[in-house]
Coordinates of N, CA, C and O in Angstrom, one line a residue:
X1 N -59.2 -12.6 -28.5 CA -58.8 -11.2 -28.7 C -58.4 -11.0 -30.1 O -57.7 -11.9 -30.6
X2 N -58.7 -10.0 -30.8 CA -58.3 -9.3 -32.0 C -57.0 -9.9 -32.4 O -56.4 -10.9 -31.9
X3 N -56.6 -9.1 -33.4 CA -55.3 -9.9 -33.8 C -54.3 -8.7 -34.2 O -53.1 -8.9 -34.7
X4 N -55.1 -7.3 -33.8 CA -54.5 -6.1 -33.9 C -54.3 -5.6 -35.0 O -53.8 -4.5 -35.0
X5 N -54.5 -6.2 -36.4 CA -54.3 -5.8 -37.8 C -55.6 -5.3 -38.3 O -56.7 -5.9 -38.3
X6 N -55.2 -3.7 -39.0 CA -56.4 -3.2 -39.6 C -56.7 -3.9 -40.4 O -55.9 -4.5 -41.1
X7 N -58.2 -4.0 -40.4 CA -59.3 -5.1 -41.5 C -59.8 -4.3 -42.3 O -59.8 -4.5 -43.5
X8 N -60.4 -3.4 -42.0 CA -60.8 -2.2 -43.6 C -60.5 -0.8 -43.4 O -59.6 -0.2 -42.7
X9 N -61.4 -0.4 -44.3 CA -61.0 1.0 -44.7 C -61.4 1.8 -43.5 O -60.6 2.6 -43.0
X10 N -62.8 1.6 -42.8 CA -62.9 2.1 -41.5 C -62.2 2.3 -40.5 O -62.1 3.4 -39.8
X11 N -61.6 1.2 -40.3 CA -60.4 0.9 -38.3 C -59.0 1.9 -39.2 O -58.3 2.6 -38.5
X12 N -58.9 1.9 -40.9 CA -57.7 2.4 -41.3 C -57.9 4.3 -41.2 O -57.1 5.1 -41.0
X13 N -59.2 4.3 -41.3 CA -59.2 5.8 -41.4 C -59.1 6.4 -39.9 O -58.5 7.5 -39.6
X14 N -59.6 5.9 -39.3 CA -59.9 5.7 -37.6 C -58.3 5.6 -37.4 O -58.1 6.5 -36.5
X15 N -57.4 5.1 -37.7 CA -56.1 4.9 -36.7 C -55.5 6.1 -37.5 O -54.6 6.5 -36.8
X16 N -55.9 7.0 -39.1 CA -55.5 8.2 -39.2 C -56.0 9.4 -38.3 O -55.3 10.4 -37.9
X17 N -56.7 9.2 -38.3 CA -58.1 10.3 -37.6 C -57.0 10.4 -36.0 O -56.3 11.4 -35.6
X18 N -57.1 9.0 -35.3 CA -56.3 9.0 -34.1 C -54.5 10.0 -34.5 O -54.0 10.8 -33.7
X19 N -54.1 9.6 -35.8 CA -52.7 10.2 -35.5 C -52.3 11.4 -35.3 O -51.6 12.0 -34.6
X20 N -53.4 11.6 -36.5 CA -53.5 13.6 -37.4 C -54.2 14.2 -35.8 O -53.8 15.3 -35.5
X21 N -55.1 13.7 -35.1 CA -55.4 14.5 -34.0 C -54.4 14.5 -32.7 O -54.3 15.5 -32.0
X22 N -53.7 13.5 -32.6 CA -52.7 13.5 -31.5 C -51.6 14.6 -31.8 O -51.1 15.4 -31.1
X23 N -51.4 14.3 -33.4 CA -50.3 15.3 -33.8 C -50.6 16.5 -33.2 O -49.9 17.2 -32.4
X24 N -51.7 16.8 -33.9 CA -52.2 18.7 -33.8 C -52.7 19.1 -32.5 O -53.0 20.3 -32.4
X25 N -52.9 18.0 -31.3 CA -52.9 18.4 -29.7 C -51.4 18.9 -29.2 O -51.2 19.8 -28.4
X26 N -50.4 18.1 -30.1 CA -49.3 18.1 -29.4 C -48.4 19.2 -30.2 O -47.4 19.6 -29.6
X27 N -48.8 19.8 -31.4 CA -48.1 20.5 -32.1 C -46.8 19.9 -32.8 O -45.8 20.6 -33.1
X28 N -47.1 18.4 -33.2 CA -45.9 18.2 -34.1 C -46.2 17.2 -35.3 O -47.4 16.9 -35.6
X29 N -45.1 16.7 -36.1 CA -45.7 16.0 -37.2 C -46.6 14.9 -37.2 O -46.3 14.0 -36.4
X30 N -48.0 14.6 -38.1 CA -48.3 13.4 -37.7 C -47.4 11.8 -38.3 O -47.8 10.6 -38.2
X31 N -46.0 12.3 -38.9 CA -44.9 11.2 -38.9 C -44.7 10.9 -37.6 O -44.8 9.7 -37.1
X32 N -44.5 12.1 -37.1 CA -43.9 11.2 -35.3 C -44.4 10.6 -34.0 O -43.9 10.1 -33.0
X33 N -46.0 11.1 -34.5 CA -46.9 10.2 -33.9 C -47.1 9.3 -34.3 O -47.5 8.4 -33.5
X34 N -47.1 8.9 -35.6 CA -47.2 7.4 -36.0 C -45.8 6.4 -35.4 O -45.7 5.5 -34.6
X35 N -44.7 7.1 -36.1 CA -43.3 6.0 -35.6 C -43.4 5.9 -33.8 O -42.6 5.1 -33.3
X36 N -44.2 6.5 -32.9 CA -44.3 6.6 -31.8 C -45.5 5.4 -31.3 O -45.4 4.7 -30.3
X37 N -46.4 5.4 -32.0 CA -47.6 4.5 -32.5 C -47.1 3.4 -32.4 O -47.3 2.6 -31.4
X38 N -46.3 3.2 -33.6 CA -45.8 1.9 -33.9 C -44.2 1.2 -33.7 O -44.0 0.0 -33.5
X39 N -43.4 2.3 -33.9 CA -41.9 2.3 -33.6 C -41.6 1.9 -32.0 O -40.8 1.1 -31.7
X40 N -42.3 2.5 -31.4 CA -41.4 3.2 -30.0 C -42.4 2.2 -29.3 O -42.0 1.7 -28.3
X41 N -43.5 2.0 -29.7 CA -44.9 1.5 -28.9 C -45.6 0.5 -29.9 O -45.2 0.2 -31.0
X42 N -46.8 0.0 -28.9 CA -47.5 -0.6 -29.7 C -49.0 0.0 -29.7 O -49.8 -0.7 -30.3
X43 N -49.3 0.7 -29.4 CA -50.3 1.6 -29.4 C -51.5 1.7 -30.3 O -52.6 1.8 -30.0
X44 N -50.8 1.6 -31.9 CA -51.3 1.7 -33.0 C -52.1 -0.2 -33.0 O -53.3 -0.3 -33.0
X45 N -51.5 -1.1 -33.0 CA -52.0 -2.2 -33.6 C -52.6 -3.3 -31.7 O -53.5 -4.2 -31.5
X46 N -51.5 -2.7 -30.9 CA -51.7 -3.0 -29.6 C -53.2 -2.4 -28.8 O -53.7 -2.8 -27.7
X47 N -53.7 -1.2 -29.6 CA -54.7 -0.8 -28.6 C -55.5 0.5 -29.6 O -56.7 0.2 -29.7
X48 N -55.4 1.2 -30.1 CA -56.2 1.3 -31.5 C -57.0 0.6 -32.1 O -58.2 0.7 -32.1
X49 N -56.2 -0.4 -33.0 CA -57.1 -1.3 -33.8 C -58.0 -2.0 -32.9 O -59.2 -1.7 -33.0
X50 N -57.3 -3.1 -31.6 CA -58.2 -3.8 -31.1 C -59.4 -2.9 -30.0 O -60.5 -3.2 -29.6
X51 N -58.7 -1.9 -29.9 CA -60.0 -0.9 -29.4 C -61.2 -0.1 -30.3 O -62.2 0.5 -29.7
X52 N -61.1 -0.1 -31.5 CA -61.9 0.2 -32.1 C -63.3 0.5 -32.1 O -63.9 1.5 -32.5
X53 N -63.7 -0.1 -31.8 CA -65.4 -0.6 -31.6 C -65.7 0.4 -30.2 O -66.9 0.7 -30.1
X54 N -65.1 0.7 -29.5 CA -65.4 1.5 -28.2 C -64.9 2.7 -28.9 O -66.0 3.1 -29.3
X55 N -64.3 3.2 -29.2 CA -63.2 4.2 -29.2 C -64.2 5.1 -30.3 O -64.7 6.2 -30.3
X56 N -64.1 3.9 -31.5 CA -64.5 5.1 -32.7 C -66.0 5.9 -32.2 O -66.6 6.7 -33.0
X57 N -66.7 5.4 -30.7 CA -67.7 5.9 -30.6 C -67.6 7.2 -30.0 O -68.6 8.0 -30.1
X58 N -66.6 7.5 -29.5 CA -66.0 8.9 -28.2 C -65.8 10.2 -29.4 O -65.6 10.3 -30.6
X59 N -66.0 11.2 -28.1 CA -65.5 12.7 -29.3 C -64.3 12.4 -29.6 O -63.9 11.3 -29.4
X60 N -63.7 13.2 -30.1 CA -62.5 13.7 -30.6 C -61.4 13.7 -29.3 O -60.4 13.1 -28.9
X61 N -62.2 14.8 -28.8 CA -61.5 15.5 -27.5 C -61.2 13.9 -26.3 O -60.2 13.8 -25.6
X62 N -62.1 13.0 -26.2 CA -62.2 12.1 -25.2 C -60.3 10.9 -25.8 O -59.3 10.4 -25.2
X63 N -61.1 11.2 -27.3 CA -60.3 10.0 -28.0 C -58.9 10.4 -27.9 O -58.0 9.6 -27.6
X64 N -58.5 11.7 -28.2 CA -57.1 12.1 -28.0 C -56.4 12.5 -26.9 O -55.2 12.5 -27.0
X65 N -57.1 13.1 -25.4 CA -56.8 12.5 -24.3 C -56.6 11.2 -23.9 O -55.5 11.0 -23.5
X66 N -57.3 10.5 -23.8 CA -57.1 8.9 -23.6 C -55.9 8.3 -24.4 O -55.4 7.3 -23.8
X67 N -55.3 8.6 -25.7 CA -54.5 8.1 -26.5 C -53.1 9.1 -25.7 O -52.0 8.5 -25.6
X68 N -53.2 10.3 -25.2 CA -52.2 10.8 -24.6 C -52.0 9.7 -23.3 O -51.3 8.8 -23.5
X69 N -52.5 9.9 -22.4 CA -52.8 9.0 -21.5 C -51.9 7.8 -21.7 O -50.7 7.8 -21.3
X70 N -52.3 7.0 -22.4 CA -51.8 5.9 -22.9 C -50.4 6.0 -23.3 O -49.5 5.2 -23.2
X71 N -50.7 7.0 -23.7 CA -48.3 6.9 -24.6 C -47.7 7.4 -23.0 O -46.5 7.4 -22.7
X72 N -48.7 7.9 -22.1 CA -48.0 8.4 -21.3 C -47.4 7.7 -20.4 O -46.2 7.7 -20.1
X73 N -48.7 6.6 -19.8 CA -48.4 5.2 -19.2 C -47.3 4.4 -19.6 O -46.6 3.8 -18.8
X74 N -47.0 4.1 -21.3 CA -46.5 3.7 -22.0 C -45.1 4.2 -22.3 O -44.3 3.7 -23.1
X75 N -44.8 5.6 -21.6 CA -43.8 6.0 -21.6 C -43.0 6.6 -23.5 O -41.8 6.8 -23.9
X76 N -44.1 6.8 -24.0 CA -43.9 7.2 -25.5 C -43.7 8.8 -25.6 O -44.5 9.7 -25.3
X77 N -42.4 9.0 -26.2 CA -42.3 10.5 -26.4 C -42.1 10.3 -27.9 O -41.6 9.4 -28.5
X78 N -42.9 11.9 -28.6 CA -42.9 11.7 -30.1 C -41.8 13.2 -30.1 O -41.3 13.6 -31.2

């Protein structure tokens, strides 16, 4: 299994792409989607990074429901 740490510039722009869109579904900063990412959750390096290769292939729309989903299971409030 992965090791969960972004390796380039791709998986890094990709876990932006992920924040700045959750932000602006949810109507708040993309600071507090990240510390929610990474602070509160492991979301960001736990399932982001190592999901990458499936993920960066989905719309927008697929990617940022499924990531809601996820903090939801995860019990993550930003």
């Amino acid at each position: 299994m992965p090791d969960g740490k972004i390796k380039n510039s791709r998986e890094l722009e990709f876990a932006v792409f992920c924040i700045e869109n959750v932000a602006a579904k949810l109507g708040v900063n993309a600071e507090r989607v990240y510390r929610g990412f990474t602070e509160k959750s492991d979301i960001l390096n736990g399932y982001i990074v190592p999901e990458y290769e499936v993920l960066h292939t989905q719309s927008r729309e697929y990617i940022v429901d499924d990531l809601l989903t996820v903090m939801k299971e995860r019990s993550v409030k930003v």
